[in-house]
JSON list of C-alpha atoms in Angstrom, two decimals:
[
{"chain": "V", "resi": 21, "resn": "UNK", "atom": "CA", "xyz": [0.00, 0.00, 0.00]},
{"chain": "V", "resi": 22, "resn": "UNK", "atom": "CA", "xyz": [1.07, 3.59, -0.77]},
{"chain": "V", "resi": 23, "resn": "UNK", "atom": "CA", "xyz": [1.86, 5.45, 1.83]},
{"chain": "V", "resi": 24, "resn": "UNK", "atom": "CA", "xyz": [1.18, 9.31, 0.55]},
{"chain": "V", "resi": 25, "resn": "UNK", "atom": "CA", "xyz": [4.20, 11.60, 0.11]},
{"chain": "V", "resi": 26, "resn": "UNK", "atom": "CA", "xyz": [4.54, 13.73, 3.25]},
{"chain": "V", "resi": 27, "resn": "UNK", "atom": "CA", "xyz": [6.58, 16.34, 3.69]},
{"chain": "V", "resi": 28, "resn": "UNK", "atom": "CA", "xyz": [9.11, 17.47, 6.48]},
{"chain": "V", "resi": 29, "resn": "UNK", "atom": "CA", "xyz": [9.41, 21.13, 7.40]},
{"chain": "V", "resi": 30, "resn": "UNK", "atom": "CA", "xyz": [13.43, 21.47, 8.38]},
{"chain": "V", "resi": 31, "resn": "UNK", "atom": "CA", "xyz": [14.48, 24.31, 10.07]},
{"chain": "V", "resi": 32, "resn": "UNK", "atom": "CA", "xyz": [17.69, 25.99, 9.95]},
{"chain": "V", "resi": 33, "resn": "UNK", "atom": "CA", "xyz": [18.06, 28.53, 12.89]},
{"chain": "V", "resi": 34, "resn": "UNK", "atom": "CA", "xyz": [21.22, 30.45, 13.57]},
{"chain": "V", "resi": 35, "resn": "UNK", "atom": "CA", "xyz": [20.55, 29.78, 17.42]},
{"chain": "V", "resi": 36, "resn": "UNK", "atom": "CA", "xyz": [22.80, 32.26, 19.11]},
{"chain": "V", "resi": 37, "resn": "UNK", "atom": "CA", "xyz": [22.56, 34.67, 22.12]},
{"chain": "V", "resi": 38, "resn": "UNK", "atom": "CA", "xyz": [20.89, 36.81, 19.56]},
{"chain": "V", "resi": 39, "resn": "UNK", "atom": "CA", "xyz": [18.03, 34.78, 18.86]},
{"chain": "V", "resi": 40, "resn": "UNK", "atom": "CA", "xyz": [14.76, 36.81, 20.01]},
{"chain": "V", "resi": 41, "resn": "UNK", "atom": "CA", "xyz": [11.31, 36.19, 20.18]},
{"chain": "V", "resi": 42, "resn": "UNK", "atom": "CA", "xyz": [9.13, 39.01, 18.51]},
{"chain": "V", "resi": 43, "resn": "UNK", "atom": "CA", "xyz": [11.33, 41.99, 18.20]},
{"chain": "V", "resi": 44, "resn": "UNK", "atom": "CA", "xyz": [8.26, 43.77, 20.23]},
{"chain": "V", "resi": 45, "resn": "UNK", "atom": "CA", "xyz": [9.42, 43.02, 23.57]},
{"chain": "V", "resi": 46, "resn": "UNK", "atom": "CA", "xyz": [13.06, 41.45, 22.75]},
{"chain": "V", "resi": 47, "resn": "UNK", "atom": "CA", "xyz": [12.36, 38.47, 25.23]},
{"chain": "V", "resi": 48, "resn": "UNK", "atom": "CA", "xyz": [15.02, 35.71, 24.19]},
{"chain": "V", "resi": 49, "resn": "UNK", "atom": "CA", "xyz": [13.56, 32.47, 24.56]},
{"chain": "V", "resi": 50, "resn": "UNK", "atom": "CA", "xyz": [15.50, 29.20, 26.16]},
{"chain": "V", "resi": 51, "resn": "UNK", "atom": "CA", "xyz": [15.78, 26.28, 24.06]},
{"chain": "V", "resi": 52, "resn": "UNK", "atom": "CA", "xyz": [13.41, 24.30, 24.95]},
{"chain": "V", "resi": 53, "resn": "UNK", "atom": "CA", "xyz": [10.59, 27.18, 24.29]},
{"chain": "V", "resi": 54, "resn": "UNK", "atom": "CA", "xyz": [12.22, 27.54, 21.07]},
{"chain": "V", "resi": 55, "resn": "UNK", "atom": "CA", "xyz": [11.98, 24.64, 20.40]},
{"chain": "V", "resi": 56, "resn": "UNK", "atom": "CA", "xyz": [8.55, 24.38, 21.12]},
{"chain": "V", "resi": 57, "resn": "UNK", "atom": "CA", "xyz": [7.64, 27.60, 19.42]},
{"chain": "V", "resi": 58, "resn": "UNK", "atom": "CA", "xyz": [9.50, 26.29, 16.03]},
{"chain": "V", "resi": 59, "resn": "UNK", "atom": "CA", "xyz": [6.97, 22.99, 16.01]},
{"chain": "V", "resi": 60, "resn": "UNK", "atom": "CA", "xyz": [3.70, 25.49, 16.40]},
{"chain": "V", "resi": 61, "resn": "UNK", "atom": "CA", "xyz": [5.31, 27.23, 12.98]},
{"chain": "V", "resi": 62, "resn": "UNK", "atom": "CA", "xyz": [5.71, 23.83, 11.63]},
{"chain": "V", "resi": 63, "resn": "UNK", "atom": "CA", "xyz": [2.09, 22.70, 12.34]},
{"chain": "V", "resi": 64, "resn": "UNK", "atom": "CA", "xyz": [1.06, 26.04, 10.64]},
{"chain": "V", "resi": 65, "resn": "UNK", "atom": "CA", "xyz": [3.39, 24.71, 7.87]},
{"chain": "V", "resi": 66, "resn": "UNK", "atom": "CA", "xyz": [1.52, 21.89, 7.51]},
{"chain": "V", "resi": 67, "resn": "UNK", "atom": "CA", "xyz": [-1.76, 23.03, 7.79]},
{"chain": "V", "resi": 68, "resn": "UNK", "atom": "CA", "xyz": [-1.36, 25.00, 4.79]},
{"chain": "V", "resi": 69, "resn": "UNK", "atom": "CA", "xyz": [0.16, 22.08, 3.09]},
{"chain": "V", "resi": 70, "resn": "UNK", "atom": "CA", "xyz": [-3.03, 20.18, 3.27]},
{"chain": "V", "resi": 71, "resn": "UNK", "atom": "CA", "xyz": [-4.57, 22.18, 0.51]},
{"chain": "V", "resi": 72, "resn": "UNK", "atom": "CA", "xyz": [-2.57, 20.16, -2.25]},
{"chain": "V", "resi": 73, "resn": "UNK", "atom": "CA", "xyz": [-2.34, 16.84, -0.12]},
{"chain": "V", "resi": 74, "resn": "UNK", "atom": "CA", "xyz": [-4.53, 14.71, -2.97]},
{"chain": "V", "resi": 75, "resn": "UNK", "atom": "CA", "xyz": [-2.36, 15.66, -5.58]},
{"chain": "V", "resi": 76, "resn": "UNK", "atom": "CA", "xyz": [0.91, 14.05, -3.90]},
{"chain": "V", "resi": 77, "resn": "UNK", "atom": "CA", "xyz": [-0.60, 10.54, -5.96]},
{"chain": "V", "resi": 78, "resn": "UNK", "atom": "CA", "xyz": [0.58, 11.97, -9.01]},
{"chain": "V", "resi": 79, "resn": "UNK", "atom": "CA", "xyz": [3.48, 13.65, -8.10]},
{"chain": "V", "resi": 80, "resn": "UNK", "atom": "CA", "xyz": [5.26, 14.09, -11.87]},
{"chain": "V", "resi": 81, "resn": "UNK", "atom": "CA", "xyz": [1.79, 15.73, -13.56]},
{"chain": "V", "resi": 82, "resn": "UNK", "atom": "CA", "xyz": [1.23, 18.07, -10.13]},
{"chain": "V", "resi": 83, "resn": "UNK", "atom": "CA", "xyz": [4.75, 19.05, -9.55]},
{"chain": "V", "resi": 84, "resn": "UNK", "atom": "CA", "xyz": [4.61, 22.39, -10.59]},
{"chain": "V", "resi": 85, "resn": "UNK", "atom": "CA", "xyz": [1.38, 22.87, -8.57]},
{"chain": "V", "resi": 86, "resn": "UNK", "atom": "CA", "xyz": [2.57, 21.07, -5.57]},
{"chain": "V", "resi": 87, "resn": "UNK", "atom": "CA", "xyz": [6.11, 23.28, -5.74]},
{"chain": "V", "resi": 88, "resn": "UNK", "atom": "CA", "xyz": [4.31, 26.20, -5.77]},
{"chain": "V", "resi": 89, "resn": "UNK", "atom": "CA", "xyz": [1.91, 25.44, -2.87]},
{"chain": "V", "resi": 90, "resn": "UNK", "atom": "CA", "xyz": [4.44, 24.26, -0.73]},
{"chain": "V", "resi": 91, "resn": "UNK", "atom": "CA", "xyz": [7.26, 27.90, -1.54]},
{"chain": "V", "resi": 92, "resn": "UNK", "atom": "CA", "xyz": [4.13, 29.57, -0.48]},
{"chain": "V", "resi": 93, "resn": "UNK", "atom": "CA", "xyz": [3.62, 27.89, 2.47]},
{"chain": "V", "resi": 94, "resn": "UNK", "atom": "CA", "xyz": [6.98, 27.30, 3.61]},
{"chain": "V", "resi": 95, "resn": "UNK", "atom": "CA", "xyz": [8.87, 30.98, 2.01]},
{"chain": "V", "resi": 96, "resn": "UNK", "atom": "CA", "xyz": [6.25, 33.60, 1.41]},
{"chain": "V", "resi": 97, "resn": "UNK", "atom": "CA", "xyz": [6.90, 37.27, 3.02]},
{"chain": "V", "resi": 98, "resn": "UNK", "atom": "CA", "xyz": [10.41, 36.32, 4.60]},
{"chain": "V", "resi": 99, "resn": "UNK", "atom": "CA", "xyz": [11.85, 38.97, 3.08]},
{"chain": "V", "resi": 100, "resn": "UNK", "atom": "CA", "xyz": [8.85, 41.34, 4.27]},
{"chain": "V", "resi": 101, "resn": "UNK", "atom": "CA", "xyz": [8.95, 42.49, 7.99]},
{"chain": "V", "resi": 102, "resn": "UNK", "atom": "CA", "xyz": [5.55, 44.22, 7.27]},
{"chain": "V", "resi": 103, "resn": "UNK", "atom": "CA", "xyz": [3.27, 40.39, 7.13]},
{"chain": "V", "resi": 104, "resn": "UNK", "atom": "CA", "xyz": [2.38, 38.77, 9.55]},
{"chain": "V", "resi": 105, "resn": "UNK", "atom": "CA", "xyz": [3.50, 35.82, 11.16]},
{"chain": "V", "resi": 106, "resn": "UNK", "atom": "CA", "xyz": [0.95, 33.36, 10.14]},
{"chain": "V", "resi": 107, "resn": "UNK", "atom": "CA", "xyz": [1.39, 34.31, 6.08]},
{"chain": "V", "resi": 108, "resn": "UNK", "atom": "CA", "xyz": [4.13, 31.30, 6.13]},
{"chain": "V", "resi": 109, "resn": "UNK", "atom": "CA", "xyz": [6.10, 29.02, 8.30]},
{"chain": "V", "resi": 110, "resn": "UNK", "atom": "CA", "xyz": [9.08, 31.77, 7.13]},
{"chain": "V", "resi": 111, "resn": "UNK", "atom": "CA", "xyz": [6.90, 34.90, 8.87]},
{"chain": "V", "resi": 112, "resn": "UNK", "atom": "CA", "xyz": [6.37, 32.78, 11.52]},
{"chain": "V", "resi": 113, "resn": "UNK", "atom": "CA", "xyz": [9.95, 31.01, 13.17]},
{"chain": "V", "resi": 114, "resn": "UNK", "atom": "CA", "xyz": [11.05, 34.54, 12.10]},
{"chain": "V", "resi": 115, "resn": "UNK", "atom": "CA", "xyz": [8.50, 36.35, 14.10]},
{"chain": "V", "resi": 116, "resn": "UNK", "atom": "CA", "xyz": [7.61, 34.53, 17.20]},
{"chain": "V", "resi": 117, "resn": "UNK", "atom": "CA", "xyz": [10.24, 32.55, 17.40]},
{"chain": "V", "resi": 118, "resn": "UNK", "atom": "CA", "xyz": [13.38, 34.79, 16.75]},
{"chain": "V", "resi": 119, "resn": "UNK", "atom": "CA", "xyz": [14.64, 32.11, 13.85]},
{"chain": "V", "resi": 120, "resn": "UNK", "atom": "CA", "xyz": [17.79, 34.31, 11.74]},
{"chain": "V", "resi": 121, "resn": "UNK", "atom": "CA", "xyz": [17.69, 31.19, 9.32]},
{"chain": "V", "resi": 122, "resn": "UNK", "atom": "CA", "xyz": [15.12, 29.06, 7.57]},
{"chain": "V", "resi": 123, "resn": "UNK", "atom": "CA", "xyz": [14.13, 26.45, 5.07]},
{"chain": "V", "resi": 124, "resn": "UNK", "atom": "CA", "xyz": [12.07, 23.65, 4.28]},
{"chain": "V", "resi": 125, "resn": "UNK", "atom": "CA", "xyz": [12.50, 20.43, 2.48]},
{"chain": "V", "resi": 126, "resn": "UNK", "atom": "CA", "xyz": [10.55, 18.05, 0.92]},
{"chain": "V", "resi": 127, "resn": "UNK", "atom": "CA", "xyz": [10.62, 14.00, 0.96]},
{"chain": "V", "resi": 128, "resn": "UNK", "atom": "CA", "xyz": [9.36, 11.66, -0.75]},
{"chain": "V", "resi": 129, "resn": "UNK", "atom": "CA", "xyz": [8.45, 8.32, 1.72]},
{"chain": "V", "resi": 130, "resn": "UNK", "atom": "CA", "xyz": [6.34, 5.60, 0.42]},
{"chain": "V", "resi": 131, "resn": "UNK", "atom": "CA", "xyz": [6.60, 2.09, 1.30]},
{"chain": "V", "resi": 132, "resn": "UNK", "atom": "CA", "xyz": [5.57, -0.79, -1.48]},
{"chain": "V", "resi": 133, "resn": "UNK", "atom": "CA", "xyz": [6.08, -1.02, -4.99]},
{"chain": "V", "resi": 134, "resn": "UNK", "atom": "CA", "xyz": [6.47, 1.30, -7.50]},
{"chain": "V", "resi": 135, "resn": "UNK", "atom": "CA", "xyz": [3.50, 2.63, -10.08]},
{"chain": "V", "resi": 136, "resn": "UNK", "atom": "CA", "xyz": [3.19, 2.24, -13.39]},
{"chain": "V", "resi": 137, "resn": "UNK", "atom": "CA", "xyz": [3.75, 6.14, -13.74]},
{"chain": "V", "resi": 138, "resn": "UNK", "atom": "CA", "xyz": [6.45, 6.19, -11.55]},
{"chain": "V", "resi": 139, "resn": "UNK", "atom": "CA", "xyz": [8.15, 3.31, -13.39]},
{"chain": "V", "resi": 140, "resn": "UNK", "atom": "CA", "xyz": [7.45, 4.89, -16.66]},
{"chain": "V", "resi": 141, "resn": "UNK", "atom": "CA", "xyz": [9.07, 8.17, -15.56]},
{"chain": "V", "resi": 142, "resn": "UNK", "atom": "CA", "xyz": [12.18, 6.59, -14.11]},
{"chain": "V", "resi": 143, "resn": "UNK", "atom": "CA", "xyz": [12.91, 4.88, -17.75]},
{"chain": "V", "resi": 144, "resn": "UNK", "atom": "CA", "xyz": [12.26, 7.91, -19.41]},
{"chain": "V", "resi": 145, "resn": "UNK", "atom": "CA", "xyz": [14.81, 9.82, -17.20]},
{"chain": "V", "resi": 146, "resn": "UNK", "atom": "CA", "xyz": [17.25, 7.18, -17.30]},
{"chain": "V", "resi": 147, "resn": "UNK", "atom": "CA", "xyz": [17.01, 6.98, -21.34]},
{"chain": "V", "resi": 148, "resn": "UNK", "atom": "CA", "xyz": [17.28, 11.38, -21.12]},
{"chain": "V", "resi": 149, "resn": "UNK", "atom": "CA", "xyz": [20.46, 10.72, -19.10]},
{"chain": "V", "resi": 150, "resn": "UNK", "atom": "CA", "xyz": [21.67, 7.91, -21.71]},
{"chain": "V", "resi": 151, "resn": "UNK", "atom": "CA", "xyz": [21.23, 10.54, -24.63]},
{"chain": "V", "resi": 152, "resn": "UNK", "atom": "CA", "xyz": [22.97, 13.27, -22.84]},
{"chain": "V", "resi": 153, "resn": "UNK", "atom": "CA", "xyz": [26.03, 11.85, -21.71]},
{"chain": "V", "resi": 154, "resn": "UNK", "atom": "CA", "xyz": [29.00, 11.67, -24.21]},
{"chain": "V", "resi": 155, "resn": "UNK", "atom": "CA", "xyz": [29.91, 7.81, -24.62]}
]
């Protein structure tokens, strides 16, 4: 049985004496509350996620989709001090939780056998690769 493709928010935090909480009131926040404030962002993360989650069976024909959905939801307004924190899991590790670094990644986990489409795909790619490289 498939198992759907999930995906795993990663954070990257820069977690030095200079790592605030909400530059409002400058509190710095121990570990373990940062911690603990970084898996509220990722559950926001993933709540936004589940928008696109039927479209994870076909990954190759929703890619593009899928990509997009999950920038949005993992990158949008970082750059932007003016949104708020709940625009993106970005806004929010940056906001609440005093993050000075950030990313997300996606995986692909599945347990069972491969689909038809995904077999197809992987012989195409392999015979793109074939073509490309100089024998």
């Amino acid at each position: 049985m498939w198992r759907l493709f999930q995906n795993l928010c990663i954070l990257y935090c820069l977690y030095l004496n200079s790592c605030y909480a909400d530059d409002s009131h400058g509190e710095k926040l121990s570990k373990p509350e940062f911690d603990l404030c970084v898996q509220e962002c990722g559950s926001q993360y993933e709540e936004c996620s589940k928008a696109i989650r039927g479209l994870w069976r076909n990954f190759q024909k929703n890619k593009k989709q899928i990509m997009k959905v999950m920038n949005s939801c993992c990158l949008r307004g970082q750059g932007d001090h003016s949104q708020p924190s709940t625009l993106s899991f970005a806004t929010c590790v940056r906001d609440k939780c005093g993050a000075e670094l950030w990313g997300c990644n996606i995986k692909k986990r599945h347990s069972g056998f491969l689909t038809e489409q995904e077999i197809e795909y992987i012989k195409q790619k392999e015979s793109r690769q074939k073509k490309k490289t100089p024998q």
